[in-house]
mmCIF file of C-alpha atoms and ligand atoms in Angstrom:
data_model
loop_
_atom_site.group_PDB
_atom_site.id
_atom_site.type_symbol
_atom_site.label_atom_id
_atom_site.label_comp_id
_atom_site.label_asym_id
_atom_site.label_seq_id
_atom_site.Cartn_x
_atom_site.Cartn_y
_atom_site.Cartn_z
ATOM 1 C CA UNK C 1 127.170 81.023 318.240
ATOM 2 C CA UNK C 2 128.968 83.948 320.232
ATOM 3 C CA UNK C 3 131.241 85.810 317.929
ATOM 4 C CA UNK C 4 133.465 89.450 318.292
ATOM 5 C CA UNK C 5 131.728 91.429 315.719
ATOM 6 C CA UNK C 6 132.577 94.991 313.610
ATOM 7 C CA UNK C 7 129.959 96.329 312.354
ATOM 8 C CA UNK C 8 131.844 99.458 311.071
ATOM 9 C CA UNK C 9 135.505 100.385 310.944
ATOM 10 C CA UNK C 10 137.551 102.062 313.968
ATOM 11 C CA UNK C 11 139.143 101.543 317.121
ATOM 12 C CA UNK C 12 138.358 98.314 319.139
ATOM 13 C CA UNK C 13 135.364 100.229 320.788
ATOM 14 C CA UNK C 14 133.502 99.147 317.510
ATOM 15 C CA UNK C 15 133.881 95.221 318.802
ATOM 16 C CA UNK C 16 130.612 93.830 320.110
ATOM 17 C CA UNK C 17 129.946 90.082 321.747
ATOM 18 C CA UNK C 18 127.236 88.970 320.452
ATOM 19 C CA UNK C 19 125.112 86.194 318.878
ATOM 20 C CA UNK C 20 125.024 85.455 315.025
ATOM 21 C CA UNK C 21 124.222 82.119 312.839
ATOM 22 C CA UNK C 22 126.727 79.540 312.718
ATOM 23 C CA UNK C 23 128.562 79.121 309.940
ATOM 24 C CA UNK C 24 128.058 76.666 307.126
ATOM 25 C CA UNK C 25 130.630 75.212 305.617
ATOM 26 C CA UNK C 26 130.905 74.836 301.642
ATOM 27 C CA UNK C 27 131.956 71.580 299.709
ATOM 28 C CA UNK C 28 135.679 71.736 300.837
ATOM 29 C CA UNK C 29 135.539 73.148 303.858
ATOM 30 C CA UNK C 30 135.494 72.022 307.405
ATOM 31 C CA UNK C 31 134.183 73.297 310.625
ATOM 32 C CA UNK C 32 136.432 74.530 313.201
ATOM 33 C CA UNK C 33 135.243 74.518 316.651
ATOM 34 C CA UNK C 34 137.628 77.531 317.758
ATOM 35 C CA UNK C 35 140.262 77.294 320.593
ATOM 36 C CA UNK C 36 142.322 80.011 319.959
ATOM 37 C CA UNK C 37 142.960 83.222 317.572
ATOM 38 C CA UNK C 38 146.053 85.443 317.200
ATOM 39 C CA UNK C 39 145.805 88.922 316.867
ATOM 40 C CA UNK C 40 148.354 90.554 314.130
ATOM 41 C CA UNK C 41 149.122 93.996 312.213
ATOM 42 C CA UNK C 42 146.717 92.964 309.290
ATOM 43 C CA UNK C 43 143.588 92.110 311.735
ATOM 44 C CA UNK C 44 144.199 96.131 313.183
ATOM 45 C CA UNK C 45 144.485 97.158 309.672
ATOM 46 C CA UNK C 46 140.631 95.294 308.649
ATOM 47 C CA UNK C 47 139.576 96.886 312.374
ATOM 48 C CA UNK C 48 140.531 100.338 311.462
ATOM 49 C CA UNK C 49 140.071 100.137 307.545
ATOM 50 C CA UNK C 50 143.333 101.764 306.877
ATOM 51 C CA UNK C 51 144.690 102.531 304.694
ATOM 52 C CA UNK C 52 142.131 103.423 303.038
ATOM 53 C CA UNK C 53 143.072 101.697 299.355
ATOM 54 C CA UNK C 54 142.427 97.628 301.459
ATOM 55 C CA UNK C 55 138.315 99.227 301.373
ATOM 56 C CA UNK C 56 138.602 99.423 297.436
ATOM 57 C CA UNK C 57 140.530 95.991 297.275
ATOM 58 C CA UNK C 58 137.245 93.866 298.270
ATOM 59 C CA UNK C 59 136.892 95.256 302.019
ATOM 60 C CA UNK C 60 133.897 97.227 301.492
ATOM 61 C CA UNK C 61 134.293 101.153 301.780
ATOM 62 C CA UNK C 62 131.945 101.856 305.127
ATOM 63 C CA UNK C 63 131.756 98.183 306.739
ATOM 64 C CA UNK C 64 134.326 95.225 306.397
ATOM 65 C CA UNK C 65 132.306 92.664 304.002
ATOM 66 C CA UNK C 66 133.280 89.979 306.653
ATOM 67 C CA UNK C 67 131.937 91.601 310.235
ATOM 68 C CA UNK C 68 133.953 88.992 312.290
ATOM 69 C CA UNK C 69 137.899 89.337 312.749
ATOM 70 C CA UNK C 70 140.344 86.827 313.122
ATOM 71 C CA UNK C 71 142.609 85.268 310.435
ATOM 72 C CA UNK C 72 144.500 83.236 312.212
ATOM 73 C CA UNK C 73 142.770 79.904 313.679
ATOM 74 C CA UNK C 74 143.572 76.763 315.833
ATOM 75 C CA UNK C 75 141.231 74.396 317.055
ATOM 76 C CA UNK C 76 138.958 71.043 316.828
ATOM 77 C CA UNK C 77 137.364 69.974 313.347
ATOM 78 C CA UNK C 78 133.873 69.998 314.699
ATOM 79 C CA UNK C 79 132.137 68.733 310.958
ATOM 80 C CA UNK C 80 133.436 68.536 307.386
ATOM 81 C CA UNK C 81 131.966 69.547 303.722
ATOM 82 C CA UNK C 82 130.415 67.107 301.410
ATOM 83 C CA UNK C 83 133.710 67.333 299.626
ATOM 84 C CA UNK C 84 136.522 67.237 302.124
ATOM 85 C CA UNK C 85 138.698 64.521 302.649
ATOM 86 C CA UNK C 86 141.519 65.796 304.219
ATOM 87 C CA UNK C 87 140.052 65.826 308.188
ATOM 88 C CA UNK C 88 137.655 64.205 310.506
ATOM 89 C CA UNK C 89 135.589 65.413 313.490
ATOM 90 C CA UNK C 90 137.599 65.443 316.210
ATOM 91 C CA UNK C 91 141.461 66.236 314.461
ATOM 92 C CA UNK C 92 143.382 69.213 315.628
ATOM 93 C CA UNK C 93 144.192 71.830 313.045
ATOM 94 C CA UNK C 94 145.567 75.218 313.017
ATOM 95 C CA UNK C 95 145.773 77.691 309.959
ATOM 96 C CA UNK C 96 144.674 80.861 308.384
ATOM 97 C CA UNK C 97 140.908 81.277 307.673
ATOM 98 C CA UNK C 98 140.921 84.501 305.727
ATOM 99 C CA UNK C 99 139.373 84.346 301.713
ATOM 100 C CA UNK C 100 141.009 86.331 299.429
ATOM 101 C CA UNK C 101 143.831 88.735 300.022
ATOM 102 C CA UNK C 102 144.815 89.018 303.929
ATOM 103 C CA UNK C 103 142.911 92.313 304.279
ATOM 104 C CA UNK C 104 139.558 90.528 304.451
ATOM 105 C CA UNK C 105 138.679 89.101 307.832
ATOM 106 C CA UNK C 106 138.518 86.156 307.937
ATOM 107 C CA UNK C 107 136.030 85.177 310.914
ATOM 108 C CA UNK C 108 138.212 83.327 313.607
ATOM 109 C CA UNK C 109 136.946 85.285 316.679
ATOM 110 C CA UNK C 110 134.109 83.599 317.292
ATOM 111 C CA UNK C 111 132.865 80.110 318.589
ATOM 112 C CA UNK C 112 133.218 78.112 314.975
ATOM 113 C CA UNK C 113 134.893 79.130 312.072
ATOM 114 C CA UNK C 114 134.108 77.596 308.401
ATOM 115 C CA UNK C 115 137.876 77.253 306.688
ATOM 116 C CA UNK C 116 139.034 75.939 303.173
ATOM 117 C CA UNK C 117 140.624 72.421 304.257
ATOM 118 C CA UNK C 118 143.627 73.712 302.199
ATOM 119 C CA UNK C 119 144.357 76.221 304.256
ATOM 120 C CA UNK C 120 144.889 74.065 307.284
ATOM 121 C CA UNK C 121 146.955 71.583 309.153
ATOM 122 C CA UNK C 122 147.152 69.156 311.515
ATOM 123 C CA UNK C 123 148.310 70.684 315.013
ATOM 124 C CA UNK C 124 151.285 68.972 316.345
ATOM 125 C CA UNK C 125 150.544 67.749 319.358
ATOM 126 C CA UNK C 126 153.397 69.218 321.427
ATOM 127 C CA UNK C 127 152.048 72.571 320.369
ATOM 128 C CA UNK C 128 149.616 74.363 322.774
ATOM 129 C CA UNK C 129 146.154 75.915 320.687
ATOM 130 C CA UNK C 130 147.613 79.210 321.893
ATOM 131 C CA UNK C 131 151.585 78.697 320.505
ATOM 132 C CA UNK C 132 149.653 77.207 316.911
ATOM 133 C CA UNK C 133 147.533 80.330 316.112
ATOM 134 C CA UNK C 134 150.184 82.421 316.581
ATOM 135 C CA UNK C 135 152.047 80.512 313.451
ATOM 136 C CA UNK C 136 150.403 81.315 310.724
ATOM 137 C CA UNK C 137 150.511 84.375 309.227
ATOM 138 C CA UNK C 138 153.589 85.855 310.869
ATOM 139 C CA UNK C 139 155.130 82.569 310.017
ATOM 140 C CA UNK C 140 153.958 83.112 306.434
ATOM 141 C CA UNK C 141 155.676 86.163 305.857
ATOM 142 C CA UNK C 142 158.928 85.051 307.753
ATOM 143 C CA UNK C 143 158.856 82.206 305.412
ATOM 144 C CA UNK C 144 158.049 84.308 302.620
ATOM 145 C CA UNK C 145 161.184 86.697 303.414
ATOM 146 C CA UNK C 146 163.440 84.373 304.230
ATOM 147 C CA UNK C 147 163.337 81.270 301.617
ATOM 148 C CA UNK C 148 160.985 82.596 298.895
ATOM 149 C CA UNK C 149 162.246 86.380 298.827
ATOM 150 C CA UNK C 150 165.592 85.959 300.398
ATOM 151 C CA UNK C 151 166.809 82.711 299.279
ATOM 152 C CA UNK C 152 168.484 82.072 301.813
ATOM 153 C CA UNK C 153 171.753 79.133 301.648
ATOM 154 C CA UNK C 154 173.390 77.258 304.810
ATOM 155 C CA UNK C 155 176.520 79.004 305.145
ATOM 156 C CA UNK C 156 175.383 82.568 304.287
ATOM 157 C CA UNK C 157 175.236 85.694 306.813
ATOM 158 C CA UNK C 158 171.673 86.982 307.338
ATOM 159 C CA UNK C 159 170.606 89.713 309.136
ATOM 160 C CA UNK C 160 166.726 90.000 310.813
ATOM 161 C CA UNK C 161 165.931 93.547 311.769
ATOM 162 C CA UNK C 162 162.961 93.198 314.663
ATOM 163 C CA UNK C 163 164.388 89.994 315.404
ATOM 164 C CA UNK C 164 161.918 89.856 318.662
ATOM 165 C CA UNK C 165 158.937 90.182 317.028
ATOM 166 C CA UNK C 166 155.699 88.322 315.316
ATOM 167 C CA UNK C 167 157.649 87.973 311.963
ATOM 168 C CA UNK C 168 161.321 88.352 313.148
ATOM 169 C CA UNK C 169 161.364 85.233 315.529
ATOM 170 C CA UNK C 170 160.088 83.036 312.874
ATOM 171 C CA UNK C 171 162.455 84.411 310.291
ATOM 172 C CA UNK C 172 165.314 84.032 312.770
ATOM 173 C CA UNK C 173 164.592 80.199 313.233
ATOM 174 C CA UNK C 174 163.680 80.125 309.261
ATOM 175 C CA UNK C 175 167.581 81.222 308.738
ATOM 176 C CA UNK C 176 169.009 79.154 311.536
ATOM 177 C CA UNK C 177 167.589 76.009 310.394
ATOM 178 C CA UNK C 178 168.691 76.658 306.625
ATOM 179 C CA UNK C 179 172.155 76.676 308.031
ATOM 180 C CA UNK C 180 172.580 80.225 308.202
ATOM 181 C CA UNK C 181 174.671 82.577 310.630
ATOM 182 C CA UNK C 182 172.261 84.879 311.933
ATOM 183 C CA UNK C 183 172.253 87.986 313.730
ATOM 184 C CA UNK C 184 169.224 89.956 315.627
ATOM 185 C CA UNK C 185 168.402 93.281 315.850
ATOM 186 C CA UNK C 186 165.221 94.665 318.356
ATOM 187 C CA UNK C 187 165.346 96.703 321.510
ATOM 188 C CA UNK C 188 167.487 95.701 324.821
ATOM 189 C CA UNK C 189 164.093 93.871 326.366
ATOM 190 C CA UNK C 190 164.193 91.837 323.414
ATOM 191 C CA UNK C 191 167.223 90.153 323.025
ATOM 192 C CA UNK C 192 166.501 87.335 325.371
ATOM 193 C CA UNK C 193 163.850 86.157 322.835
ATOM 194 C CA UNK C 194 166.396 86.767 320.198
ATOM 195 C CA UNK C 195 168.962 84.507 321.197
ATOM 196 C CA UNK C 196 165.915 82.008 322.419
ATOM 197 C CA UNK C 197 164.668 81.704 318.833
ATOM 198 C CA UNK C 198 168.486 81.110 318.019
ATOM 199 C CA UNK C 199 170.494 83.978 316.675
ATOM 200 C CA UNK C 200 174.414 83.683 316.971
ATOM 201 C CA UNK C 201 175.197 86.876 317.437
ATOM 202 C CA UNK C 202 172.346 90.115 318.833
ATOM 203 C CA UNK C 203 172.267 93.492 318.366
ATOM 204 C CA UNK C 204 170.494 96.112 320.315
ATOM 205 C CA UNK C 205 169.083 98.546 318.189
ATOM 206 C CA UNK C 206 169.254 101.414 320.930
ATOM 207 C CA UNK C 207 172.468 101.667 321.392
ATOM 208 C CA UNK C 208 174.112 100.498 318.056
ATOM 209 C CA UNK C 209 173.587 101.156 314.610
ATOM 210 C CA UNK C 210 173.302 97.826 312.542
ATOM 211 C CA UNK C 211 174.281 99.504 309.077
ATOM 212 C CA UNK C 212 177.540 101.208 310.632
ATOM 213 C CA UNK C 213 179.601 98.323 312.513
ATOM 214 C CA UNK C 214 181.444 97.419 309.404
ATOM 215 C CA UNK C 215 179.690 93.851 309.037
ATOM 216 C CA UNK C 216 178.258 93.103 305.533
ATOM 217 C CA UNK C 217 175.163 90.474 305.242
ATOM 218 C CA UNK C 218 174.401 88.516 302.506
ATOM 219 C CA UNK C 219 170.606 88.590 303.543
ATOM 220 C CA UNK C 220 168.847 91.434 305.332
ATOM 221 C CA UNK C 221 165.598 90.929 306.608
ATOM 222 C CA UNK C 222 164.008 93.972 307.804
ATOM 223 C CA UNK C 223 160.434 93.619 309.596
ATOM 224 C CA UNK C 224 159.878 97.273 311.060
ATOM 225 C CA UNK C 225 161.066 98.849 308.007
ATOM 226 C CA UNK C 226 162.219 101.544 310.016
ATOM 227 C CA UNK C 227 165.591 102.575 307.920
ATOM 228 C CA UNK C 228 165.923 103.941 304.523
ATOM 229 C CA UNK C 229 166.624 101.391 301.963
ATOM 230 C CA UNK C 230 169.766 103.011 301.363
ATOM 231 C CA UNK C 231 171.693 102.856 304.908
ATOM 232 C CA UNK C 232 170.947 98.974 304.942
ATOM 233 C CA UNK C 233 172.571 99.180 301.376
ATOM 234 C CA UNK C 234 175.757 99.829 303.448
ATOM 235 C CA UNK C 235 175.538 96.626 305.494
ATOM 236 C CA UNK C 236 175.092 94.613 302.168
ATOM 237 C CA UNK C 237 177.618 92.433 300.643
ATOM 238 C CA UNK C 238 177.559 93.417 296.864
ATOM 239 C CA UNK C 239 175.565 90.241 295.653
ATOM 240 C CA UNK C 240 173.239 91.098 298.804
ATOM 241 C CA UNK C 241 169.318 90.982 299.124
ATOM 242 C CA UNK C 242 167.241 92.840 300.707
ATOM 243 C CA UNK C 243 163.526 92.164 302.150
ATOM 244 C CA UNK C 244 161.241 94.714 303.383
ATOM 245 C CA UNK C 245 158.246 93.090 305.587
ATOM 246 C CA UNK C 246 156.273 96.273 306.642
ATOM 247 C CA UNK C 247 157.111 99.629 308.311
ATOM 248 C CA UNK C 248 157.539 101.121 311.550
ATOM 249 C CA UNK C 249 154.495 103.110 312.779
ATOM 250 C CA UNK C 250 151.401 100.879 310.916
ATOM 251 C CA UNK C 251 148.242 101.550 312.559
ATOM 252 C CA UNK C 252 145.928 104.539 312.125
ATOM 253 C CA UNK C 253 147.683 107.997 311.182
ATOM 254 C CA UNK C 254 145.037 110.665 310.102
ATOM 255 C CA UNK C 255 143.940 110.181 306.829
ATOM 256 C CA UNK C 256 146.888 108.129 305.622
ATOM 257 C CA UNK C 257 146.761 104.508 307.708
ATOM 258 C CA UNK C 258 149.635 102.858 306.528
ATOM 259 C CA UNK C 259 150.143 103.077 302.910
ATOM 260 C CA UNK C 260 153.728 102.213 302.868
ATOM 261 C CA UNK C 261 153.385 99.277 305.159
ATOM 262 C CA UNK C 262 150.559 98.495 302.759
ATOM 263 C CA UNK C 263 152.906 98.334 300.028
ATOM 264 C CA UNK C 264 155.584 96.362 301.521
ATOM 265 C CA UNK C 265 153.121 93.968 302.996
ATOM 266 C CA UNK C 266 151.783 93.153 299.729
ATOM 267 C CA UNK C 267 155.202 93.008 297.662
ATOM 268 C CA UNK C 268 155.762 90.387 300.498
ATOM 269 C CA UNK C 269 152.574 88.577 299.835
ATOM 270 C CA UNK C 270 152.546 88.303 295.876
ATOM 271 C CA UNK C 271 153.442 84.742 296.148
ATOM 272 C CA UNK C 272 150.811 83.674 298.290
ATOM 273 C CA UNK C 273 148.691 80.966 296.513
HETATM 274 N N1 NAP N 1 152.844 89.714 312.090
HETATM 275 C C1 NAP N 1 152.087 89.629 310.999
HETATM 276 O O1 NAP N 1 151.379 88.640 310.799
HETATM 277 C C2 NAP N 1 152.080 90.744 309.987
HETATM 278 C C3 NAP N 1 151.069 90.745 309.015
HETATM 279 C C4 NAP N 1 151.075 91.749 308.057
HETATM 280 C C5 NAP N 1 152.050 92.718 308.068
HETATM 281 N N2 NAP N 1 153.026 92.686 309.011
HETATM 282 C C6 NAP N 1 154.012 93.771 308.969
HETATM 283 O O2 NAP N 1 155.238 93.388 309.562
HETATM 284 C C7 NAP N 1 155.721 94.453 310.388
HETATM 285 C C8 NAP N 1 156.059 93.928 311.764
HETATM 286 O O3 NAP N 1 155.061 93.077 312.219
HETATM 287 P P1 NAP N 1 155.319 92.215 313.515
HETATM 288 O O4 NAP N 1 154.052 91.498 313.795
HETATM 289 O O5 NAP N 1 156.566 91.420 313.399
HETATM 290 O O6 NAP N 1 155.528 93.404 314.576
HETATM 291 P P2 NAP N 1 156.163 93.328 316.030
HETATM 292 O O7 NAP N 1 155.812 92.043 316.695
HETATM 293 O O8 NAP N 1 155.816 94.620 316.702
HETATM 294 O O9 NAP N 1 157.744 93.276 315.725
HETATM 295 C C9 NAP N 1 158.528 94.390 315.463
HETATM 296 C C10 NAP N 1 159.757 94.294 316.361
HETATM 297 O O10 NAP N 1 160.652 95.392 316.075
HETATM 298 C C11 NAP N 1 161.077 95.911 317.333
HETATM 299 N N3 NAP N 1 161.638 97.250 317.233
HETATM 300 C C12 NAP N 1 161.158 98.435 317.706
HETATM 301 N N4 NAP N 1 162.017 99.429 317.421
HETATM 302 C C13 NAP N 1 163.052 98.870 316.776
HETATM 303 C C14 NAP N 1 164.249 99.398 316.229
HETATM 304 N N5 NAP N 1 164.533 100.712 316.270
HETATM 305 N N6 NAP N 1 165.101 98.564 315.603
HETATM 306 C C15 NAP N 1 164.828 97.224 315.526
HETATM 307 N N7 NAP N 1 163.715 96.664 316.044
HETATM 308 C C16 NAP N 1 162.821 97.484 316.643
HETATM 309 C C17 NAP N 1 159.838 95.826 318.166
HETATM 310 O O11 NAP N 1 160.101 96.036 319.544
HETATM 311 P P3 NAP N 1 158.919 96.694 320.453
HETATM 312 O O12 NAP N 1 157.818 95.687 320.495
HETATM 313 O O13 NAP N 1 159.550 96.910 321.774
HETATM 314 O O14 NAP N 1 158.511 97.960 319.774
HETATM 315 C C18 NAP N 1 159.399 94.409 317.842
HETATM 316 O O15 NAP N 1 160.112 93.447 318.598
HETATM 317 C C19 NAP N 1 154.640 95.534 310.408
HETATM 318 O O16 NAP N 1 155.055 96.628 309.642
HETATM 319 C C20 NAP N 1 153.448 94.907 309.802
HETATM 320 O O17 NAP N 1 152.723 95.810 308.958
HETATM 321 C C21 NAP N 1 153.047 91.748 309.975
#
């Protein structure tokens, strides 16, 4: 099959098209004949191997251990394992095909993909291949931040900070549907999507502060990360929580990568199965 390989860490000048074997899928697996694969922060971090502490957590120091990228998946089951009962040839799915922690890549950008049946889903049909593998791991940590971290009640007033982006839309809708009164923060161009994903009430970041208009939150969600922990302590209700998602400027600094995005991201992953 074709397939995006890396066979070293860098920029994307270290991507290649080219030809290798076809996976074969294990005992509960199933064969996904790819139609589409998202690109996120975590899929530059594998790329570039920074920081530098994801190549001593099972990435392999000089080459990724998996060579193709991709950990986010939707497409046709093309063939199952001897042991999987959850899909047939033919069914739509969408899901996340990395092993392991979400450093690892996890194969998706190439022709057919071999992925743990538990990790998938059926793709509702009203969903384009395109709109379903951009779900599932910004949807993860949204999810993650909002219900699991946040715990977040109808009623209460939740703030998402990077409203417009990968994880911020999803926690937006996350908060709206639990009945919560939700506010947006992201830059003027964003706002439109903001409101679209169904905030009550936007801010934009460039011209107002959210931790100095005098409104307290009983839920902060904040994706960039881009504030000390202690000015969004002012925008807190006493009882408040706070969730970090990652921090503003991931991606390769000299030497450094991201550690502290590295940190958040995994406090927001511990209670991934
Ligand atoms: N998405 C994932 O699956 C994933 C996976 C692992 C970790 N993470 C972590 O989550 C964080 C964000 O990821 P993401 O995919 O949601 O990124 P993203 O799509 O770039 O979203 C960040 C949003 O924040 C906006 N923004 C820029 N400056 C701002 C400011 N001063 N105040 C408020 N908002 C501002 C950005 O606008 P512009 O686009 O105009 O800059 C963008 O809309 C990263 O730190 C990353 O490490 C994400």
């Amino acid at each position: 099959m074709l397939a995006i390989v890396q066979d070293s860490y860098g920029s994307a000048d270290v991507l290649q098209l080219r030809e290798i074997p076809t996976p074969v899928v294990g005992d509960r697996e199933v064969l996904v004949r790819v139609r589409a694969a998202s690109v996120h922060p975590d899929v530059w971090h594998v790329l570039t191997g920074r920081p530098y502490v994801l190549r001593i957590m099972g990435a392999r120091v000089r080459r990724p251990r998996n060579r193709v990228p991709g950990t986010d998946v939707a497409g046709r089951v093309e063939g199952v394992g001897r042991r999987a009962t959850r899909f047939r040839p033919g069914d739509e799915v969408f899901g996340e095909c990395v092993r392991g922690h979400q450093w690892h890549n996890g194969g998706a950008f190439a022709e057919y993909v071999a992925v743990r049946e538990r990790e998938l889903a059926r793709k509702p049909a009203r969903l384009t291949f395109e709109q379903a593998a951009a779900v599932p791991t910004s949807g993860l940590l949204a999810m993650q931040g909002v219900r699991d971290q946040g715990g977040v009640q109808a009623g209460q007033r939740v703030l998402v900070n990077g409203a417009g982006g990968g994880v911020g839309s999803f926690a937006v809708q996350l908060a709206k549907a639990s009945g919560a009164v939700v506010t947006g923060v992201d830059v003027a161009e964003k706002l439109d999507v903001v409101r679209a994903a169904g905030a009550d009430r936007v801010i934009d970041a460039t011209h107002e502060d959210f931790t100095r208009t005098g409104a307290r939150y009983d839920l902060i969600v904040d994706v960039p990360g881009n504030r000390p922990i202690s000015e969004c302590r002012r925008a807190l209700t006493p009882s408040g929580t706070y969730v970090l998602i990652g921090h503003d400027g991931f991606g390769p600094r000299p030497g450094r990568g991201s550690e502290a995005s590295a940190a958040s991201s995994a406090s927001s992953c511990a209670r991934r199965s």
